């Protein structure tokens, strides 16, 4: 089960709203949704959790690029919402280094379909992903994402997925407003 909420900082404190991520297809869509929650370009936090598996925090400060933290990248990678957060940059991948092959640079003679592959050249894991594409079973992203809001790196890393969002909201002084949208 998923839960997603927006926490927008205003001059009166934090305002929470639950949000549907069904129409969100990219990090840009998510950032735009967050910016709409704060007309004053204040800080907006997008809090996402998959029960007992992982949680993520996306921080939007005005028009700045989103800052992202994901508690368990491998668990999030198996989630449609998690995939939105796991950008190439966040995972340390070169976005230009896709598995796209320039067909003009290959010497194709028409017999490639029937050629057996050398099994020694296989670099795939059991699940079919190459080791270069492997996603770590560890936190990824900006570990100082909430430092100035009262949740330091050590505290963030120690949070369990099952109560992380409540703990973050409590540290922000926003636990009551978050509970209203749960």
C-alpha positions as a Markdown table, in Angstrom:
| # | Residue | x | y | z |
|---|---|---|---|---|
| 1 | Unk | 0.0 | 0.0 | 0.0 |
| 2 | Unk | 1.2 | 3.5 | -0.9 |
| 3 | Unk | 0.8 | 6.8 | 0.8 |
| 4 | Unk | 1.8 | 10.1 | -0.7 |
| 5 | Unk | 1.4 | 13.6 | 0.8 |
| 6 | Unk | 2.5 | 17.1 | 0.1 |
| 7 | Unk | 3.8 | 19.2 | 3.0 |
| 8 | Unk | 4.0 | 22.9 | 2.0 |
| 9 | Unk | 5.7 | 25.3 | 4.4 |
| 10 | Unk | 3.8 | 28.6 | 4.7 |
| 11 | Unk | 4.2 | 31.6 | 7.0 |
| 12 | Unk | 1.5 | 30.0 | 9.2 |
| 13 | Unk | 3.3 | 26.6 | 9.4 |
| 14 | Unk | 3.0 | 23.4 | 7.4 |
| 15 | Unk | 0.0 | 22.6 | 5.3 |
| 16 | Unk | -0.6 | 19.0 | 4.2 |
| 17 | Unk | -2.5 | 17.6 | 1.4 |
| 18 | Unk | -2.8 | 14.0 | 0.1 |
| 19 | Unk | -2.0 | 13.6 | -3.5 |
| 20 | Unk | -2.7 | 11.1 | -6.2 |
| 21 | Unk | 0.3 | 10.1 | -8.2 |
| 22 | Unk | -1.6 | 8.2 | -10.8 |
| 23 | Unk | -1.1 | 11.0 | -13.4 |
| 24 | Unk | 2.5 | 11.6 | -12.5 |
| 25 | Unk | 4.8 | 10.0 | -15.0 |
| 26 | Unk | 8.1 | 11.8 | -14.3 |
| 27 | Unk | 10.1 | 13.7 | -11.7 |
| 28 | Unk | 9.2 | 16.9 | -13.6 |
| 29 | Unk | 5.5 | 16.1 | -13.3 |
| 30 | Unk | 6.0 | 15.5 | -9.6 |
| 31 | Unk | 7.9 | 18.8 | -9.1 |
| 32 | Unk | 5.2 | 20.7 | -11.0 |
| 33 | Unk | 2.5 | 19.2 | -8.7 |
| 34 | Unk | 4.5 | 20.2 | -5.7 |
| 35 | Unk | 5.0 | 23.8 | -6.9 |
| 36 | Unk | 1.3 | 24.1 | -7.4 |
| 37 | Unk | 0.8 | 23.4 | -3.7 |
| 38 | Unk | 2.8 | 26.5 | -2.8 |
| 39 | Unk | 2.0 | 29.7 | -4.7 |
| 40 | Unk | 4.7 | 31.6 | -2.7 |
| 41 | Unk | 7.6 | 29.4 | -3.9 |
| 42 | Unk | 8.0 | 28.1 | -0.3 |
| 43 | Unk | 9.5 | 24.7 | 0.5 |
| 44 | Unk | 7.3 | 21.8 | -0.4 |
| 45 | Unk | 8.1 | 18.2 | 0.6 |
| 46 | Unk | 6.6 | 15.3 | -1.3 |
| 47 | Unk | 6.5 | 12.3 | 1.1 |
| 48 | Unk | 6.0 | 8.9 | -0.4 |
| 49 | Unk | 6.0 | 5.5 | 1.3 |
| 50 | Unk | 5.3 | 1.9 | 0.4 |
| 51 | Unk | 4.3 | 0.2 | 3.6 |
| 52 | Unk | 7.3 | -1.5 | 5.3 |
| 53 | Unk | 9.4 | -1.4 | 2.2 |
| 54 | Unk | 10.8 | 2.1 | 1.4 |
| 55 | Unk | 10.1 | 5.8 | 1.7 |
| 56 | Unk | 11.1 | 8.8 | -0.3 |
| 57 | Unk | 11.3 | 12.5 | 0.2 |
| 58 | Unk | 11.4 | 15.0 | -2.7 |
| 59 | Unk | 12.1 | 18.6 | -1.7 |
| 60 | Unk | 11.1 | 21.5 | -4.0 |
| 61 | Unk | 12.4 | 25.0 | -3.1 |
| 62 | Unk | 10.8 | 27.4 | -5.5 |
| 63 | Unk | 12.2 | 26.9 | -9.0 |
| 64 | Unk | 15.3 | 25.0 | -7.8 |
| 65 | Unk | 15.8 | 21.5 | -9.1 |
| 66 | Unk | 14.1 | 18.9 | -6.9 |
| 67 | Unk | 16.3 | 17.2 | -4.2 |
| 68 | Unk | 15.6 | 13.5 | -3.6 |
| 69 | Unk | 16.2 | 10.9 | -0.9 |
| 70 | Unk | 15.1 | 7.3 | -1.2 |
| 71 | Unk | 15.5 | 4.9 | 1.8 |
| 72 | Unk | 16.0 | 1.7 | -0.3 |
| 73 | Unk | 16.7 | 2.1 | -4.0 |
| 74 | Unk | 16.2 | -1.5 | -4.9 |
| 75 | Unk | 12.8 | -1.7 | -3.2 |
| 76 | Unk | 11.7 | 1.6 | -4.8 |
| 77 | Unk | 12.9 | 0.3 | -8.2 |
| 78 | Unk | 10.2 | -2.4 | -8.0 |
| 79 | Unk | 7.5 | 0.3 | -7.5 |
| 80 | Unk | 6.0 | 2.5 | -10.2 |
| 81 | Unk | 6.2 | 5.5 | -7.8 |
| 82 | Unk | 9.7 | 4.7 | -6.8 |
| 83 | Unk | 10.8 | 4.6 | -10.4 |
| 84 | Unk | 9.8 | 8.2 | -10.8 |
| 85 | Unk | 12.3 | 9.2 | -8.1 |
| 86 | Unk | 15.2 | 7.0 | -9.2 |
| 87 | Unk | 16.6 | 9.2 | -11.9 |
| 88 | Unk | 19.9 | 8.3 | -13.7 |
| 89 | Unk | 21.6 | 11.1 | -11.9 |
| 90 | Unk | 20.4 | 9.8 | -8.5 |
| 91 | Unk | 21.7 | 6.3 | -9.2 |
| 92 | Unk | 25.0 | 7.6 | -10.6 |
| 93 | Unk | 24.3 | 6.5 | -14.1 |
| 94 | Unk | 25.3 | 8.4 | -17.3 |
| 95 | Unk | 21.9 | 9.2 | -19.0 |
| 96 | Unk | 23.8 | 9.2 | -22.4 |
| 97 | Unk | 25.1 | 5.7 | -21.7 |
| 98 | Unk | 21.8 | 3.9 | -22.5 |
| 99 | Unk | 21.7 | 0.6 | -24.1 |
| 100 | Unk | 21.0 | 2.4 | -27.4 |
| 101 | Unk | 23.2 | 1.1 | -30.1 |
| 102 | Unk | 24.1 | 3.1 | -33.1 |
| 103 | Unk | 23.2 | 0.7 | -35.9 |
| 104 | Unk | 25.3 | 2.6 | -38.4 |
| 105 | Unk | 28.4 | 1.8 | -36.5 |
| 106 | Unk | 27.8 | -1.9 | -36.4 |
| 107 | Unk | 29.1 | -4.3 | -39.0 |
| 108 | Unk | 25.9 | -6.3 | -39.7 |
| 109 | Unk | 26.0 | -8.9 | -42.4 |
| 110 | Unk | 22.5 | -10.3 | -41.9 |
| 111 | Unk | 23.5 | -13.5 | -39.9 |
| 112 | Unk | 23.3 | -11.9 | -36.5 |
| 113 | Unk | 19.8 | -13.3 | -35.5 |
| 114 | Unk | 21.0 | -16.9 | -35.8 |
| 115 | Unk | 24.4 | -16.4 | -34.2 |
| 116 | Unk | 24.7 | -18.1 | -30.8 |
| 117 | Unk | 25.9 | -15.8 | -28.1 |
| 118 | Unk | 29.0 | -16.7 | -26.1 |
| 119 | Unk | 27.7 | -17.4 | -22.6 |
| 120 | Unk | 30.9 | -16.2 | -21.1 |
| 121 | Unk | 30.1 | -12.7 | -22.4 |
| 122 | Unk | 26.8 | -12.6 | -20.5 |
| 123 | Unk | 27.0 | -10.0 | -17.8 |
| 124 | Unk | 23.4 | -10.4 | -16.7 |
| 125 | Unk | 22.1 | -11.2 | -13.2 |
| 126 | Unk | 19.4 | -13.7 | -12.5 |
| 127 | Unk | 16.7 | -11.1 | -13.0 |
| 128 | Unk | 18.0 | -10.2 | -16.5 |
| 129 | Unk | 19.5 | -6.8 | -15.5 |
| 130 | Unk | 23.2 | -6.2 | -16.1 |
| 131 | Unk | 25.4 | -5.6 | -13.2 |
| 132 | Unk | 25.9 | -2.0 | -14.5 |
| 133 | Unk | 22.2 | -1.5 | -14.1 |
| 134 | Unk | 22.0 | -2.9 | -10.6 |
| 135 | Unk | 20.2 | -0.8 | -8.0 |
| 136 | Unk | 21.6 | -0.8 | -4.5 |
| 137 | Unk | 19.7 | -2.1 | -1.5 |
| 138 | Unk | 20.6 | 1.1 | 0.3 |
| 139 | Unk | 19.7 | 4.7 | 0.6 |
| 140 | Unk | 20.4 | 7.0 | -2.4 |
| 141 | Unk | 20.1 | 10.7 | -2.9 |
| 142 | Unk | 20.6 | 13.8 | -0.8 |
| 143 | Unk | 21.1 | 12.7 | 2.8 |
| 144 | Unk | 21.1 | 16.4 | 3.9 |
| 145 | Unk | 17.7 | 17.0 | 2.3 |
| 146 | Unk | 16.1 | 17.8 | 5.7 |
| 147 | Unk | 19.1 | 19.1 | 7.7 |
| 148 | Unk | 17.9 | 22.7 | 7.9 |
| 149 | Unk | 14.4 | 21.4 | 8.9 |
| 150 | Unk | 15.5 | 19.5 | 11.9 |
| 151 | Unk | 16.2 | 16.0 | 10.5 |
| 152 | Unk | 19.9 | 15.4 | 10.2 |
| 153 | Unk | 21.6 | 12.8 | 8.0 |
| 154 | Unk | 22.1 | 10.3 | 10.9 |
| 155 | Unk | 18.5 | 10.5 | 11.9 |
| 156 | Unk | 17.3 | 10.2 | 8.3 |
| 157 | Unk | 19.4 | 7.1 | 7.7 |
| 158 | Unk | 18.1 | 5.4 | 10.9 |
| 159 | Unk | 14.4 | 5.8 | 10.0 |
| 160 | Unk | 12.4 | 2.7 | 9.4 |
| 161 | Unk | 10.1 | 2.6 | 6.4 |
| 162 | Unk | 7.1 | 1.8 | 8.5 |
| 163 | Unk | 7.2 | 5.0 | 10.6 |
| 164 | Unk | 9.6 | 7.3 | 8.7 |
| 165 | Unk | 7.0 | 9.8 | 7.4 |
| 166 | Unk | 5.5 | 10.2 | 10.9 |
| 167 | Unk | 8.9 | 10.7 | 12.4 |
| 168 | Unk | 9.8 | 13.3 | 9.8 |
| 169 | Unk | 6.5 | 15.2 | 10.2 |
| 170 | Unk | 7.0 | 15.1 | 14.0 |
| 171 | Unk | 10.5 | 16.7 | 13.7 |
| 172 | Unk | 9.0 | 19.4 | 11.4 |
| 173 | Unk | 6.2 | 20.1 | 13.8 |
| 174 | Unk | 3.7 | 18.9 | 11.2 |
| 175 | Unk | 2.6 | 15.6 | 12.5 |
| 176 | Unk | -1.0 | 16.7 | 13.2 |
| 177 | Unk | -1.5 | 18.1 | 9.7 |
| 178 | Unk | 0.0 | 15.0 | 8.1 |
| 179 | Unk | -2.3 | 12.7 | 10.1 |
| 180 | Unk | -5.3 | 14.7 | 8.8 |
| 181 | Unk | -4.5 | 13.5 | 5.3 |
| 182 | Unk | -3.6 | 9.9 | 6.1 |
